Structures are given as structure tokens and as C-alpha cells.
Tab-separated table of N, CA and C in Angstrom:
chain	number	residue	atom	x	y	z
A	1	MET	N	17.006	71.632	61.668
A	1	MET	CA	18.456	71.923	61.718
A	1	MET	C	19.042	70.200	62.463
A	2	THR	N	18.336	69.616	63.311
A	2	THR	CA	18.748	68.386	63.926
A	2	THR	C	18.689	67.561	63.125
A	3	ASN	N	17.728	67.520	61.824
A	3	ASN	CA	18.100	66.143	61.020
A	3	ASN	C	19.539	67.058	60.364
A	4	LYS	N	19.860	68.090	59.780
A	4	LYS	CA	21.489	68.292	59.479
A	4	LYS	C	22.539	67.212	59.730
A	5	LEU	N	22.117	67.765	61.874
A	5	LEU	CA	23.222	67.379	62.182
A	5	LEU	C	23.055	65.979	61.933
A	6	ASN	N	22.124	65.179	61.967
A	6	ASN	CA	22.012	64.031	62.191
A	6	ASN	C	23.002	63.287	60.989
A	7	ASN	N	22.451	64.137	59.567
A	7	ASN	CA	22.810	63.521	58.733
A	7	ASN	C	24.756	63.765	58.737
A	8	LYS	N	25.040	64.588	59.043
A	8	LYS	CA	26.428	64.824	59.654
A	8	LYS	C	27.047	63.862	60.519
A	9	MET	N	26.553	63.710	61.189
A	9	MET	CA	27.198	62.534	62.270
A	9	MET	C	26.794	61.391	61.402
A	10	LEU	N	26.072	60.991	60.932
A	10	LEU	CA	26.106	59.601	60.462
A	10	LEU	C	27.122	59.582	59.122
A	11	ILE	N	27.430	60.703	58.281
A	11	ILE	CA	28.492	60.472	57.358
A	11	ILE	C	29.960	60.049	58.227
A	12	LEU	N	30.321	61.570	59.097
A	12	LEU	CA	31.193	61.179	59.757
A	12	LEU	C	31.704	59.398	60.348
A	13	VAL	N	30.441	59.091	61.048
A	13	VAL	CA	30.582	58.099	61.768
A	13	VAL	C	31.039	56.932	60.464
A	14	PHE	N	30.563	56.737	59.446
A	14	PHE	CA	30.579	55.950	58.288
A	14	PHE	C	31.811	56.350	57.440
A	15	ILE	N	32.417	57.659	57.600
A	15	ILE	CA	34.098	57.687	57.437
A	15	ILE	C	34.933	56.975	58.092
A	16	ILE	N	34.529	57.250	59.265
A	16	ILE	CA	35.792	56.806	60.738
A	16	ILE	C	35.655	55.205	60.420
A	17	PHE	N	34.476	54.714	60.352
A	17	PHE	CA	34.446	53.252	60.290
A	17	PHE	C	34.137	52.466	59.069
A	18	CYS	N	34.119	53.381	57.892
A	18	CYS	CA	34.174	52.031	56.922
A	18	CYS	C	35.235	51.419	56.775
A	19	PRO	N	36.339	51.666	56.621
A	19	PRO	CA	38.106	51.187	56.345
A	19	PRO	C	37.596	49.962	57.459
A	20	LEU	N	37.810	50.397	58.633
A	20	LEU	CA	37.686	48.819	59.472
A	20	LEU	C	36.468	47.986	59.616
A	21	ILE	N	35.260	48.452	58.957
A	21	ILE	CA	34.513	47.369	57.871
A	21	ILE	C	34.867	46.628	56.890
A	22	PHE	N	35.410	47.311	55.981
A	22	PHE	CA	35.376	47.325	54.754
A	22	PHE	C	36.956	46.818	53.969
A	23	GLY	N	37.590	47.360	54.773
A	23	GLY	CA	39.181	47.231	54.454
A	23	GLY	C	39.854	46.005	54.616
A	24	SER	N	40.643	45.386	53.360
A	24	SER	CA	41.121	44.320	53.881
A	24	SER	C	42.172	44.375	54.386
A	25	LYS	N	42.706	43.017	54.909
A	25	LYS	CA	43.977	42.477	55.752
A	25	LYS	C	45.029	43.082	54.979
A	26	ASN	N	45.889	44.284	55.468
A	26	ASN	CA	47.385	44.335	55.191
A	26	ASN	C	47.905	43.888	55.329
A	27	LEU	N	49.139	43.122	54.090
A	27	LEU	CA	50.173	42.228	54.665
A	27	LEU	C	51.296	42.888	55.665
A	28	ASN	N	51.721	41.976	56.044
A	28	ASN	CA	53.177	42.926	56.673
A	28	ASN	C	54.074	42.647	55.658
A	29	LEU	N	55.421	43.741	56.073
A	29	LEU	CA	56.008	43.382	55.215
A	29	LEU	C	57.231	42.438	54.783
A	30	PHE	N	56.989	41.360	55.789
A	30	PHE	CA	57.743	39.983	55.359
A	30	PHE	C	56.669	39.264	54.960
A	31	GLU	N	55.774	39.201	54.682
A	31	GLU	CA	54.336	38.331	53.897
A	31	GLU	C	54.941	38.619	52.743
A	32	GLY	N	54.525	37.460	51.677
A	32	GLY	CA	54.491	37.263	50.111
A	32	GLY	C	55.427	36.378	49.799
A	33	TYR	N	55.802	36.387	48.323
A	33	TYR	CA	56.574	35.013	47.980
A	33	TYR	C	58.485	35.998	47.728
A	34	TRP	N	59.171	35.491	47.746
A	34	TRP	CA	60.246	35.307	47.713
A	34	TRP	C	61.462	34.536	47.418
A	35	GLN	N	62.199	35.010	46.253
A	35	GLN	CA	63.014	34.235	45.799
A	35	GLN	C	64.287	34.148	46.272
A	36	THR	N	64.941	32.741	46.491
A	36	THR	CA	65.849	32.791	46.886
A	36	THR	C	67.018	32.315	46.481
A	37	SER	N	67.982	31.594	46.700
A	37	SER	CA	69.287	31.378	45.708
A	37	SER	C	68.858	30.401	44.909
A	38	SER	N	67.640	29.442	45.624
A	38	SER	CA	67.688	28.084	45.168
A	38	SER	C	66.130	27.718	45.205
A	39	SER	N	65.501	29.294	45.248
A	39	SER	CA	63.982	28.275	45.866
A	39	SER	C	62.945	29.720	45.215
A	40	ILE	N	61.775	29.047	45.584
A	40	ILE	CA	60.746	30.408	46.187
A	40	ILE	C	59.613	29.990	47.243
A	41	VAL	N	59.760	31.136	47.695
A	41	VAL	CA	59.613	31.036	49.249
A	41	VAL	C	58.406	31.773	49.432
A	42	LEU	N	57.249	30.887	50.181
A	42	LEU	CA	55.988	31.676	50.730
A	42	LEU	C	56.467	32.404	51.958
A	43	VAL	N	56.048	33.369	52.287
A	43	VAL	CA	55.941	34.109	53.625
A	43	VAL	C	54.718	33.926	54.161
A	44	LYS	N	54.284	33.738	55.166
A	44	LYS	CA	53.130	33.961	55.246
A	44	LYS	C	52.961	33.506	57.455
A	45	GLU	N	51.407	34.078	57.724
A	45	GLU	CA	51.482	33.942	59.304
A	45	GLU	C	50.847	32.339	59.128
A	46	CYS	N	51.481	31.654	60.280
A	46	CYS	CA	51.140	30.387	60.949
A	46	CYS	C	50.840	30.118	62.490
A	47	ASN	N	49.350	30.428	63.071
A	47	ASN	CA	49.621	30.298	64.299
A	47	ASN	C	49.960	31.022	65.202
A	48	GLN	N	50.018	32.739	64.657
A	48	GLN	CA	50.890	33.871	65.367
A	48	GLN	C	52.674	33.884	65.294
A	49	GLU	N	53.042	32.510	64.367
A	49	GLU	CA	54.017	32.836	64.144
A	49	GLU	C	54.208	32.857	62.807
A	50	LEU	N	55.764	33.657	61.996
A	50	LEU	CA	56.077	33.653	60.780
A	50	LEU	C	56.347	32.568	60.124
A	51	CYS	N	55.868	32.369	58.755
A	51	CYS	CA	56.144	30.512	58.555
A	51	CYS	C	56.992	30.783	56.848
A	52	ALA	N	57.716	30.074	56.347
A	52	ALA	CA	58.052	30.322	55.401
A	52	ALA	C	58.458	28.947	54.415
A	53	PHE	N	57.249	28.762	53.656
A	53	PHE	CA	57.382	27.203	53.490
A	53	PHE	C	58.226	27.165	51.524
A	54	ILE	N	58.718	26.139	51.325
A	54	ILE	CA	59.234	26.369	49.903
A	54	ILE	C	58.244	25.812	49.237
A	55	GLU	N	57.982	26.955	47.870
A	55	GLU	CA	56.966	26.290	46.968
A	55	GLU	C	57.506	25.719	45.606
A	56	GLU	N	58.699	26.105	45.388
A	56	GLU	CA	59.199	25.792	44.322
A	56	GLU	C	60.610	25.828	44.417
A	57	ILE	N	61.554	24.177	43.613
A	57	ILE	CA	63.124	24.623	43.823
A	57	ILE	C	63.575	24.981	42.073
A	58	THR	N	64.527	26.306	42.404
A	58	THR	CA	64.327	26.847	40.919
A	58	THR	C	65.765	26.817	40.561
A	59	ILE	N	66.855	25.472	41.090
A	59	ILE	CA	67.781	25.283	40.347
A	59	ILE	C	68.105	24.589	39.270
A	60	LYS	N	68.580	25.146	38.156
A	60	LYS	CA	68.852	24.120	36.971
A	60	LYS	C	69.801	23.342	37.498
A	61	GLY	N	69.693	22.445	35.953
A	61	GLY	CA	70.641	21.131	35.717
A	61	GLY	C	70.592	20.366	37.361
A	62	ILE	N	69.662	19.858	38.035
A	62	ILE	CA	69.681	19.010	39.205
A	62	ILE	C	69.553	17.744	38.909
A	63	ASP	N	70.153	17.158	39.516
A	63	ASP	CA	69.486	15.993	39.827
A	63	ASP	C	68.221	15.793	40.625
A	64	GLU	N	66.760	15.536	39.949
A	64	GLU	CA	65.662	15.896	40.878
A	64	GLU	C	65.501	14.881	41.701
A	65	SER	N	65.811	13.457	41.315
A	65	SER	CA	65.657	12.255	41.868
A	65	SER	C	65.999	12.838	43.966
A	66	LYS	N	66.974	13.532	43.590
A	66	LYS	CA	68.134	13.629	45.025
A	66	LYS	C	67.488	14.761	45.654
A	67	GLN	N	67.701	15.500	44.981
A	67	GLN	CA	67.469	17.553	45.416
A	67	GLN	C	66.317	17.996	45.798
A	68	LEU	N	64.929	17.322	45.181
A	68	LEU	CA	63.757	17.469	45.824
A	68	LEU	C	63.729	16.872	46.814
A	69	LEU	N	64.307	16.056	47.825
A	69	LEU	CA	64.440	15.621	49.029
A	69	LEU	C	65.147	16.061	50.216
A	70	ASP	N	64.970	16.047	51.383
A	70	ASP	CA	65.917	16.574	52.498
A	70	ASP	C	66.789	16.004	52.830
A	71	ILE	N	67.766	15.533	51.882
A	71	ILE	CA	68.654	14.212	52.123
A	71	ILE	C	69.708	14.700	52.817
A	72	ASN	N	69.824	16.133	52.956
A	72	ASN	CA	71.022	16.496	54.022
A	72	ASN	C	70.511	16.533	55.738
A	73	ASN	N	69.206	16.595	56.328
A	73	ASN	CA	68.994	16.562	57.086
A	73	ASN	C	69.945	15.904	57.847
A	74	ARG	N	69.926	16.354	59.064
A	74	ARG	CA	70.685	15.628	60.563
A	74	ARG	C	70.103	14.525	60.844
A	75	ASN	N	68.565	14.685	60.866
A	75	ASN	CA	67.327	13.520	61.388
A	75	ASN	C	67.769	12.574	59.841
A	76	LYS	N	67.892	11.565	60.228
A	76	LYS	CA	68.185	10.443	58.933
A	76	LYS	C	66.408	10.250	58.506
A	77	SER	N	65.615	10.317	59.525
A	77	SER	CA	64.040	9.846	59.377
A	77	SER	C	63.499	10.654	58.332
A	78	LEU	N	64.475	11.962	58.012
A	78	LEU	CA	63.645	12.932	57.317
A	78	LEU	C	63.873	13.204	56.516
A	79	ARG	N	64.787	12.430	55.778
A	79	ARG	CA	65.596	12.493	54.935
A	79	ARG	C	64.837	11.547	53.459
A	80	GLN	N	63.673	11.843	53.486
A	80	GLN	CA	63.122	11.388	52.219
A	80	GLN	C	61.899	12.183	51.884
A	81	ARG	N	61.974	13.183	53.008
A	81	ARG	CA	60.830	13.757	52.314
A	81	ARG	C	60.870	15.444	51.364
A	82	PRO	N	60.196	15.590	50.907
A	82	PRO	CA	60.008	16.411	49.900
A	82	PRO	C	60.169	17.778	50.495
A	83	LEU	N	61.408	18.562	49.981
A	83	LEU	CA	61.784	19.745	49.992
A	83	LEU	C	60.539	20.914	49.735
A	84	ILE	N	59.738	20.702	48.703
A	84	ILE	CA	58.673	21.717	48.744
A	84	ILE	C	57.466	20.893	49.633
A	85	GLY	N	57.150	22.505	50.487
A	85	GLY	CA	56.400	22.605	51.909
A	85	GLY	C	56.594	22.458	52.880
A	86	ILE	N	58.168	22.367	52.956
A	86	ILE	CA	59.120	22.584	54.235
A	86	ILE	C	58.823	24.033	54.737
A	87	ASN	N	58.722	24.152	56.036
A	87	ASN	CA	58.673	25.427	56.820
A	87	ASN	C	59.976	25.589	56.925
A	88	LEU	N	60.769	26.988	56.715
A	88	LEU	CA	62.221	26.854	56.922
A	88	LEU	C	61.785	27.643	58.020
A	89	LEU	N	61.067	28.484	58.889
A	89	LEU	CA	61.035	29.363	60.077
A	89	LEU	C	60.462	28.922	61.188
A	90	LYS	N	61.273	29.359	62.412
A	90	LYS	CA	60.208	28.439	63.401
A	90	LYS	C	60.749	29.946	64.795
A	91	ASP	N	59.807	30.043	65.693
A	91	ASP	CA	59.930	30.581	66.876
A	91	ASP	C	60.146	32.491	66.176
A	92	PHE	N	59.594	33.037	65.025
A	92	PHE	CA	59.407	34.430	64.748
A	92	PHE	C	57.849	34.955	65.308
A	93	SER	N	57.803	35.410	66.063
A	93	SER	CA	56.346	35.992	66.377
A	93	SER	C	56.021	36.936	65.073
A	94	TYR	N	54.747	36.375	64.908
A	94	TYR	CA	54.052	37.284	63.952
A	94	TYR	C	54.115	38.948	64.327
A	95	PRO	N	54.531	39.779	63.190
A	95	PRO	CA	55.338	41.218	63.417
A	95	PRO	C	53.797	42.154	63.236
A	96	ASP	N	53.801	42.834	64.000
A	96	ASP	CA	52.892	44.342	63.583
A	96	ASP	C	53.434	44.503	62.562
A	97	GLN	N	52.676	45.339	61.761
A	97	GLN	CA	53.041	46.525	60.190
A	97	GLN	C	54.072	47.165	60.486
A	98	ASN	N	54.429	47.172	59.436
A	98	ASN	CA	55.802	48.137	59.922
A	98	ASN	C	57.005	48.106	60.738
A	99	ILE	N	57.060	46.677	60.809
A	99	ILE	CA	58.361	46.053	61.811
A	99	ILE	C	58.887	45.795	60.369
A	100	LYS	N	60.272	45.988	60.277
A	100	LYS	CA	61.301	46.022	59.755
A	100	LYS	C	62.443	44.803	60.251
A	101	THR	N	62.311	44.756	61.217
A	101	THR	CA	63.313	43.838	62.202
A	101	THR	C	63.027	42.822	62.741
A	102	LEU	N	62.960	41.160	62.622
A	102	LEU	CA	63.050	40.133	63.799
A	102	LEU	C	63.610	39.561	64.018
A	103	LYS	N	64.031	39.395	65.428
A	103	LYS	CA	65.484	38.490	65.682
A	103	LYS	C	65.024	37.372	66.536
A	104	ASN	N	65.718	36.706	66.797
A	104	ASN	CA	65.794	35.498	68.009
A	104	ASN	C	64.941	34.327	67.553
A	105	GLY	N	64.585	34.223	66.076
A	105	GLY	CA	64.304	33.187	65.337
A	105	GLY	C	64.808	32.034	64.966
A	106	LYS	N	64.580	30.594	64.434
A	106	LYS	CA	65.228	30.187	63.836
A	106	LYS	C	64.759	29.425	62.607
A	107	ILE	N	65.982	29.483	61.978
A	107	ILE	CA	65.823	29.169	60.572
A	107	ILE	C	66.201	27.561	60.056
A	108	TYR	N	66.038	27.083	59.141
A	108	TYR	CA	66.179	25.482	58.341
A	108	TYR	C	66.946	26.375	57.389
A	109	ASP	N	68.504	25.393	57.082
A	109	ASP	CA	68.732	25.229	56.239
A	109	ASP	C	69.299	23.488	55.456
A	110	PRO	N	68.308	23.760	54.338
A	110	PRO	CA	68.084	22.262	53.532
A	110	PRO	C	69.480	22.011	53.257
A	111	GLY	N	70.411	23.013	52.293
A	111	GLY	CA	71.513	22.578	51.890
A	111	GLY	C	72.794	21.668	53.111
A	112	ARG	N	72.372	22.303	54.042
A	112	ARG	CA	73.111	22.083	55.046
A	112	ARG	C	72.659	21.063	56.214
A	113	GLY	N	70.799	20.549	56.407
A	113	GLY	CA	70.582	20.198	57.028
A	113	GLY	C	70.483	20.576	58.459
A	114	ARG	N	71.235	21.761	58.869
A	114	ARG	CA	70.409	22.427	60.024
A	114	ARG	C	69.739	23.238	60.477
A	115	ILE	N	69.546	23.493	61.734
A	115	ILE	CA	68.787	24.920	62.206
A	115	ILE	C	69.805	25.822	62.830
A	116	PHE	N	69.684	27.162	62.396
A	116	PHE	CA	70.399	27.238	62.729
A	116	PHE	C	69.411	28.986	63.439
A	117	LYS	N	70.402	29.944	64.733
A	117	LYS	CA	69.705	31.155	65.060
A	117	LYS	C	69.520	31.948	63.774
A	118	SER	N	68.182	32.761	63.669
A	118	SER	CA	68.356	33.453	62.525
A	118	SER	C	67.591	34.854	63.101
A	119	ASN	N	67.949	35.515	62.051
A	119	ASN	CA	67.443	37.485	62.130
A	119	ASN	C	67.122	37.688	60.835
A	120	LEU	N	65.701	38.246	61.008
A	120	LEU	CA	65.439	38.811	59.482
A	120	LEU	C	65.333	40.038	59.525
A	121	TYR	N	65.649	41.046	58.233
A	121	TYR	CA	65.482	42.398	58.106
A	121	TYR	C	65.195	42.639	56.955
A	122	ILE	N	63.993	43.441	56.555
A	122	ILE	CA	63.121	44.293	55.338
A	122	ILE	C	64.285	45.026	55.212
A	123	LEU	N	65.122	44.973	54.434
A	123	LEU	CA	65.816	46.545	53.861
A	123	LEU	C	65.465	47.488	52.788
A	124	GLU	N	66.387	48.689	52.967
A	124	GLU	CA	65.676	49.811	51.874
A	124	GLU	C	65.031	49.571	50.799
A	125	ASN	N	65.817	48.350	49.884
A	125	ASN	CA	65.376	47.955	48.806
A	125	ASN	C	64.079	47.244	48.491
A	126	GLY	N	63.638	46.681	49.748
A	126	GLY	CA	62.382	45.999	50.024
A	126	GLY	C	62.801	44.075	50.079
A	127	ASN	N	64.271	44.217	49.473
A	127	ASN	CA	64.762	43.172	49.871
A	127	ASN	C	64.500	42.393	51.125
A	128	LEU	N	64.515	40.826	51.220
A	128	LEU	CA	64.788	40.913	52.793
A	128	LEU	C	65.855	40.354	52.942
A	129	LYS	N	66.615	40.187	53.921
A	129	LYS	CA	67.935	39.726	54.257
A	129	LYS	C	67.997	38.670	55.009
A	130	VAL	N	67.846	37.519	54.928
A	130	VAL	CA	68.160	36.292	56.187
A	130	VAL	C	69.151	36.232	56.762
A	131	GLU	N	69.048	36.143	58.053
A	131	GLU	CA	70.727	35.987	58.292
A	131	GLU	C	70.669	34.639	59.382
A	132	GLY	N	71.274	34.059	59.278
A	132	GLY	CA	71.647	32.664	59.937
A	132	GLY	C	72.757	32.455	60.855
A	133	CYS	N	73.313	32.078	61.977
A	133	CYS	CA	74.006	31.985	63.228
A	133	CYS	C	74.534	30.909	63.676
A	134	PHE	N	75.883	30.476	64.023
A	134	PHE	CA	76.054	29.654	64.568
A	134	PHE	C	77.354	29.940	65.639
A	135	LEU	N	77.035	30.208	66.906
A	135	LEU	CA	77.670	30.423	68.123
A	135	LEU	C	77.658	32.230	67.591
A	136	ARG	N	78.957	32.676	67.185
A	136	ARG	CA	78.739	34.174	67.177
A	136	ARG	C	78.947	34.403	65.542
A	137	ILE	N	79.295	33.652	64.965
A	137	ILE	CA	79.183	33.602	63.463
A	137	ILE	C	78.166	33.710	62.891
A	138	CYS	N	77.967	34.860	61.863
A	138	CYS	CA	76.433	34.879	61.331
A	138	CYS	C	76.997	34.958	59.889
A	139	GLY	N	75.937	34.320	58.739
A	139	GLY	CA	76.062	34.569	57.429
A	139	GLY	C	74.996	34.881	56.944
A	140	HIS	N	74.613	35.585	56.014
A	140	HIS	CA	73.263	36.017	55.378
A	140	HIS	C	73.078	35.373	53.600
A	141	GLU	N	71.760	35.873	53.737
A	141	GLU	CA	71.336	35.428	51.638
A	141	GLU	C	70.288	36.493	51.683
A	142	GLU	N	70.157	37.202	50.613
A	142	GLU	CA	69.320	38.489	50.195
A	142	GLU	C	68.232	37.359	49.516
A	143	TRP	N	67.010	38.074	49.616
A	143	TRP	CA	65.926	37.514	49.429
A	143	TRP	C	65.229	38.121	48.553
A	144	SER	N	64.802	38.373	47.024
A	144	SER	CA	64.099	39.550	46.841
A	144	SER	C	62.697	39.158	46.166
A	145	ARG	N	61.608	40.138	46.652
A	145	ARG	CA	60.341	39.715	46.545
A	145	ARG	C	59.735	39.553	45.008
A	146	LEU	N	58.891	38.906	44.937
A	146	LEU	CA	58.484	38.353	43.587
A	146	LEU	C	57.452	39.326	43.444
A	147	LYS	N	56.881	39.816	42.541
A	147	LYS	CA	55.383	40.603	42.080
A	147	LYS	C	54.561	40.051	42.130
């Protein structure tokens, strides 16, 4: 009888701890590849913050020699850097799983060359609403998740 009890305990312990030991890291709702109005962005964790790196520019008919550089940046010394690889997000703490709203971060808008206060929202349709605010006026863009 003791042997059967030990076997049941061992199975129970295995069932409880197996997902913790062998389970893969689940992505939070913000992580992944997103299609913006003009690029593909990879959102991921960087030093316990959320980052969003431009992976590809998707505007057709652009003058690539100018559009692939950060020519609108207010900091003149950064205007010759490539847009590919720029981190757009700052000051967003890396969220726990199932968090659908992040507030009080910052976003860089390469089209305007400015940094804005920002909020991020996962919408019911799975898209990411990216909000940028100046003073108390906010605008937003909806990014769609790429599979």
C-alpha cells in the first residue's frame, strides 16, 4: 500500500511541476511582429522594458536613399542613421501576461522626428492601438499582428 501511495504522489508531483520545468515561455500580448502603416515592427522585451524595433519599411514608391534614414529627427546628428533597427518605444515596463493596457511610456515617430507620450492597448480584435499624445491632444494608429 505504501508503494502505491508513493507512486501516486510521484505522479501528482510530476503533473504539477512538469509544465513549470518543460513549459515554454509564453509571450505576452504585446510581443510579436506588427504591421504598421509604413513598416513591420518587432515588439519584444529589452532589459525589463518593452521595445519595438523597425524590421522593414513597407511603403511603396519611396526614394529609398532618403526614406530609409531618420531624416526627420530633431537631433541633426541622428539624421543619417538607418530607420531599420530603431527602437520606437521607451519607458514601458515589460508587462505581465494578459495585461492589455500600458500607459505612460514614450514613442518615437520617425515621420515627425519627435518623441510623444504614449499608451498601448490590445484591442478585442487582437490589434494593437498605439497612441501618441502631445499636451492633452492624442492621435493613434492601429497595428495588426502578423502571423
